[in-house]
Short mmCIF file of C-alpha atoms in Angstrom, two decimals:
data_model
loop_
_atom_site.label_atom_id
_atom_site.label_comp_id
_atom_site.label_asym_id
_atom_site.label_seq_id
_atom_site.Cartn_x
_atom_site.Cartn_y
_atom_site.Cartn_z
CA UNK A 1 98.80 36.11 34.86
CA UNK A 2 100.79 37.61 37.74
CA UNK A 3 102.24 35.34 40.42
CA UNK A 4 101.35 36.19 44.04
CA UNK A 5 103.47 35.01 46.98
CA UNK A 6 101.30 34.40 50.07
CA UNK A 7 103.24 34.31 53.36
CA UNK A 8 101.25 33.31 56.46
CA UNK A 9 101.87 30.75 59.20
CA UNK A 10 98.16 29.86 59.32
CA UNK A 11 97.60 27.13 56.71
CA UNK A 12 93.85 27.83 56.63
CA UNK A 13 94.42 31.52 55.85
CA UNK A 14 96.94 30.63 53.13
CA UNK A 15 94.47 28.19 51.60
CA UNK A 16 91.66 30.78 51.67
CA UNK A 17 93.79 33.59 50.20
CA UNK A 18 95.22 31.35 47.46
CA UNK A 19 91.78 29.96 46.62
CA UNK A 20 90.28 33.38 45.96
CA UNK A 21 93.34 34.66 44.12
CA UNK A 22 93.36 31.58 41.89
CA UNK A 23 89.63 32.01 41.26
CA UNK A 24 90.45 35.53 40.10
CA UNK A 25 93.01 34.17 37.64
CA UNK A 26 96.26 34.61 39.61
CA UNK A 27 99.03 32.08 40.12
CA UNK A 28 100.07 31.62 43.77
CA UNK A 29 103.00 30.27 45.75
CA UNK A 30 102.93 29.79 49.53
CA UNK A 31 105.29 30.28 52.46
CA UNK A 32 104.70 29.46 56.15
CA UNK A 33 107.16 32.02 57.53
CA UNK A 34 109.25 35.00 56.50
CA UNK A 35 112.45 33.04 55.94
CA UNK A 36 110.71 30.60 53.60
CA UNK A 37 109.07 33.54 51.81
CA UNK A 38 112.45 35.19 51.18
CA UNK A 39 113.84 31.94 49.77
CA UNK A 40 110.82 31.56 47.48
CA UNK A 41 111.13 35.16 46.33
CA UNK A 42 114.80 34.57 45.45
CA UNK A 43 113.99 31.49 43.36
CA UNK A 44 110.57 32.31 41.87
CA UNK A 45 109.46 35.27 39.72
CA UNK A 46 106.90 37.05 41.93
CA UNK A 47 104.75 40.05 40.99
CA UNK A 48 103.26 40.83 44.43
CA UNK A 49 103.53 39.59 48.03
CA UNK A 50 100.69 39.18 50.54
CA UNK A 51 102.29 38.83 53.97
CA UNK A 52 101.10 38.26 57.52
CA UNK A 53 102.73 40.20 60.37
CA UNK A 54 102.86 37.57 63.12
CA UNK A 55 104.92 34.69 61.72
CA UNK A 56 107.59 32.44 63.31
CA UNK A 57 111.32 32.46 62.45
CA UNK A 58 111.02 35.79 60.57
CA UNK A 59 108.01 38.02 61.20
CA UNK A 60 106.21 40.20 58.66
CA UNK A 61 107.96 43.40 59.79
CA UNK A 62 111.37 41.94 58.98
CA UNK A 63 110.15 40.28 55.79
CA UNK A 64 108.66 43.56 54.59
CA UNK A 65 111.93 45.36 55.25
CA UNK A 66 114.01 42.72 53.48
CA UNK A 67 111.72 42.53 50.46
CA UNK A 68 111.66 46.30 50.09
CA UNK A 69 115.46 46.40 50.32
CA UNK A 70 115.74 43.73 47.63
CA UNK A 71 113.09 45.22 45.34
CA UNK A 72 111.87 48.83 45.71
CA UNK A 73 109.25 48.18 43.01
CA UNK A 74 107.65 45.03 44.44
CA UNK A 75 104.02 45.56 45.57
CA UNK A 76 103.48 44.49 49.20
CA UNK A 77 100.13 43.93 50.95
CA UNK A 78 100.16 43.28 54.71
CA UNK A 79 97.54 41.13 56.46
CA UNK A 80 97.06 41.25 60.21
CA UNK A 81 94.55 40.28 62.87
CA UNK A 82 95.12 43.65 64.54
CA UNK A 83 94.54 47.08 63.05
CA UNK A 84 95.99 49.59 65.50
CA UNK A 85 97.22 52.85 64.01
CA UNK A 86 100.80 52.32 65.22
CA UNK A 87 100.93 49.00 63.36
CA UNK A 88 99.79 50.64 60.15
CA UNK A 89 102.34 53.44 60.56
CA UNK A 90 105.12 50.93 61.18
CA UNK A 91 104.06 48.90 58.16
CA UNK A 92 104.05 51.93 55.86
CA UNK A 93 107.41 53.11 57.22
CA UNK A 94 108.93 49.70 56.50
CA UNK A 95 107.63 49.83 52.95
CA UNK A 96 104.27 48.09 52.67
CA UNK A 97 101.93 49.51 50.03
CA UNK A 98 98.62 48.50 51.56
CA UNK A 99 97.14 47.03 54.70
CA UNK A 100 94.21 44.65 55.22
CA UNK A 101 92.83 43.60 58.61
CA UNK A 102 91.66 40.06 59.36
CA UNK A 103 88.95 38.90 59.03
CA UNK A 104 88.79 40.32 55.51
CA UNK A 105 86.37 40.19 52.61
CA UNK A 106 87.97 37.99 49.88
CA UNK A 107 86.53 40.30 47.22
CA UNK A 108 88.27 43.28 48.84
CA UNK A 109 91.53 41.33 48.88
CA UNK A 110 91.43 40.62 45.15
CA UNK A 111 90.41 44.21 44.37
CA UNK A 112 93.34 45.55 46.39
CA UNK A 113 95.76 43.14 44.72
CA UNK A 114 94.62 44.25 41.27
CA UNK A 115 94.84 47.92 42.27
CA UNK A 116 98.42 47.48 43.54
CA UNK A 117 99.52 45.72 40.37
CA UNK A 118 97.98 48.49 38.28
CA UNK A 119 99.76 51.19 40.31
CA UNK A 120 103.16 49.61 39.83
CA UNK A 121 102.74 49.31 36.05
CA UNK A 122 102.71 53.12 35.86
CA UNK A 123 106.43 53.16 36.55
CA UNK A 124 107.32 51.79 33.13
CA UNK A 125 105.51 54.57 31.25
CA UNK A 126 106.62 57.53 33.41
CA UNK A 127 103.15 58.99 32.82
CA UNK A 128 100.14 59.19 35.14
CA UNK A 129 96.64 60.31 34.25
CA UNK A 130 94.41 61.98 36.84
CA UNK A 131 91.10 62.60 35.14
CA UNK A 132 91.91 65.12 32.40
CA UNK A 133 95.38 65.82 33.79
CA UNK A 134 98.48 63.98 32.55
CA UNK A 135 101.68 64.00 34.62
CA UNK A 136 104.78 63.33 32.52
CA UNK A 137 107.89 62.58 34.58
CA UNK A 138 110.16 62.70 31.55
CA UNK A 139 109.37 66.40 30.99
CA UNK A 140 108.18 67.22 34.52
CA UNK A 141 105.10 68.87 33.01
CA UNK A 142 101.40 68.57 33.66
CA UNK A 143 99.07 68.88 30.68
CA UNK A 144 95.34 69.42 30.52
CA UNK A 145 94.29 69.20 26.89
CA UNK A 146 96.25 71.96 25.12
CA UNK A 147 97.27 73.65 28.38
CA UNK A 148 100.60 72.91 30.03
CA UNK A 149 101.80 73.61 33.57
CA UNK A 150 105.31 73.37 34.98
CA UNK A 151 105.64 72.93 38.75
CA UNK A 152 108.70 73.40 40.97
CA UNK A 153 110.64 70.13 40.95
CA UNK A 154 109.79 68.92 44.48
CA UNK A 155 106.12 69.82 44.11
CA UNK A 156 105.93 67.79 40.91
CA UNK A 157 107.76 64.83 42.46
CA UNK A 158 105.49 64.90 45.50
CA UNK A 159 102.33 65.01 43.39
CA UNK A 160 103.67 62.29 41.06
CA UNK A 161 104.46 60.06 44.04
CA UNK A 162 100.99 60.42 45.53
CA UNK A 163 99.26 60.13 42.15
CA UNK A 164 101.14 56.95 41.26
CA UNK A 165 99.40 55.05 44.06
CA UNK A 166 95.94 56.59 44.60
CA UNK A 167 94.47 55.74 47.98
CA UNK A 168 97.82 54.72 49.49
CA UNK A 169 98.80 56.51 52.68
CA UNK A 170 102.35 57.89 52.93
CA UNK A 171 103.86 59.11 56.17
CA UNK A 172 105.84 62.37 56.17
CA UNK A 173 109.00 60.34 56.85
CA UNK A 174 108.42 58.15 53.80
CA UNK A 175 107.87 61.13 51.53
CA UNK A 176 110.95 62.94 52.86
CA UNK A 177 113.13 59.84 52.35
CA UNK A 178 111.80 59.06 48.86
CA UNK A 179 111.74 62.62 47.47
CA UNK A 180 114.29 64.65 49.44
CA UNK A 181 116.55 61.69 50.31
CA UNK A 182 117.50 60.01 53.57
CA UNK A 183 120.27 62.57 54.17
CA UNK A 184 117.82 65.49 54.19
CA UNK A 185 118.47 67.50 57.34
CA UNK A 186 115.40 69.75 57.24
CA UNK A 187 112.11 69.56 59.12
CA UNK A 188 109.60 66.95 57.93
CA UNK A 189 106.99 69.76 58.08
CA UNK A 190 108.42 70.62 54.66
CA UNK A 191 105.91 68.06 53.41
CA UNK A 192 103.03 70.02 54.93
CA UNK A 193 104.18 73.19 53.17
CA UNK A 194 104.41 71.49 49.78
CA UNK A 195 101.04 69.77 50.25
CA UNK A 196 99.50 73.17 51.06
CA UNK A 197 100.97 74.64 47.86
CA UNK A 198 99.67 71.77 45.74
CA UNK A 199 96.20 72.13 47.23
CA UNK A 200 96.23 75.85 46.49
CA UNK A 201 97.38 75.29 42.89
CA UNK A 202 94.65 72.71 42.22
CA UNK A 203 91.93 74.09 44.49
CA UNK A 204 89.45 74.15 41.60
CA UNK A 205 90.40 70.69 40.30
CA UNK A 206 87.68 68.10 39.97
CA UNK A 207 90.21 65.43 39.00
CA UNK A 208 91.77 64.67 42.38
CA UNK A 209 92.15 65.75 45.99
CA UNK A 210 94.93 65.30 48.53
CA UNK A 211 93.60 64.08 51.87
CA UNK A 212 95.18 64.26 55.31
CA UNK A 213 94.95 60.93 57.17
CA UNK A 214 95.09 61.84 60.83
CA UNK A 215 97.90 60.14 62.70
CA UNK A 216 99.34 58.64 59.49
CA UNK A 217 100.10 61.10 56.69
CA UNK A 218 98.68 61.90 53.26
CA UNK A 219 96.99 60.17 50.36
CA UNK A 220 95.66 61.22 46.97
CA UNK A 221 92.14 60.27 45.90
CA UNK A 222 90.95 60.41 42.31
CA UNK A 223 87.56 62.12 41.98
CA UNK A 224 84.66 60.81 39.95
#
């Protein structure tokens, strides 16, 4: 089973999180601060990290940034006692994949952990299924049974990015950096234009929808 690294300075929270993850079949390792978490990550094979924001020595913001720099494909789930929008935006911009506010439902925690692990496994196949639609990154084509559709490159990459992590919110800045590159000099409203085109192309689709998350960005939700 996957190994989960739990980083939190509150020993009671660590014990609770690890208890429920272990009950769900996961292996866990613990860290009391960001620096210890980084050292554990360097020495232990880890499949996902659950990290608190407010920690001594190295806080969750810095830990998130360092982990994402070391491993772009490592699933990260932030825990925090506060849930202000600016905190969520900062977390997503630094590279977290999901966000859970304390106090949390242990069942929701394990469901989110499983969902994140499932999302990241898609990367090895280069194929994503949205209902009846199949997105193939090797050919950059979308198939629906015997029908095939080819999108402009950036539209496909944007849809593939959103579809690879259903329910995850991406800011415009994240999408620009990950699809157009950090050196892109254009307006980040480019994202809005491409989202509008995708919505128009799939307006009749019952397989998915692209939602605007006010103050944050966009996410894709699978229908049905």
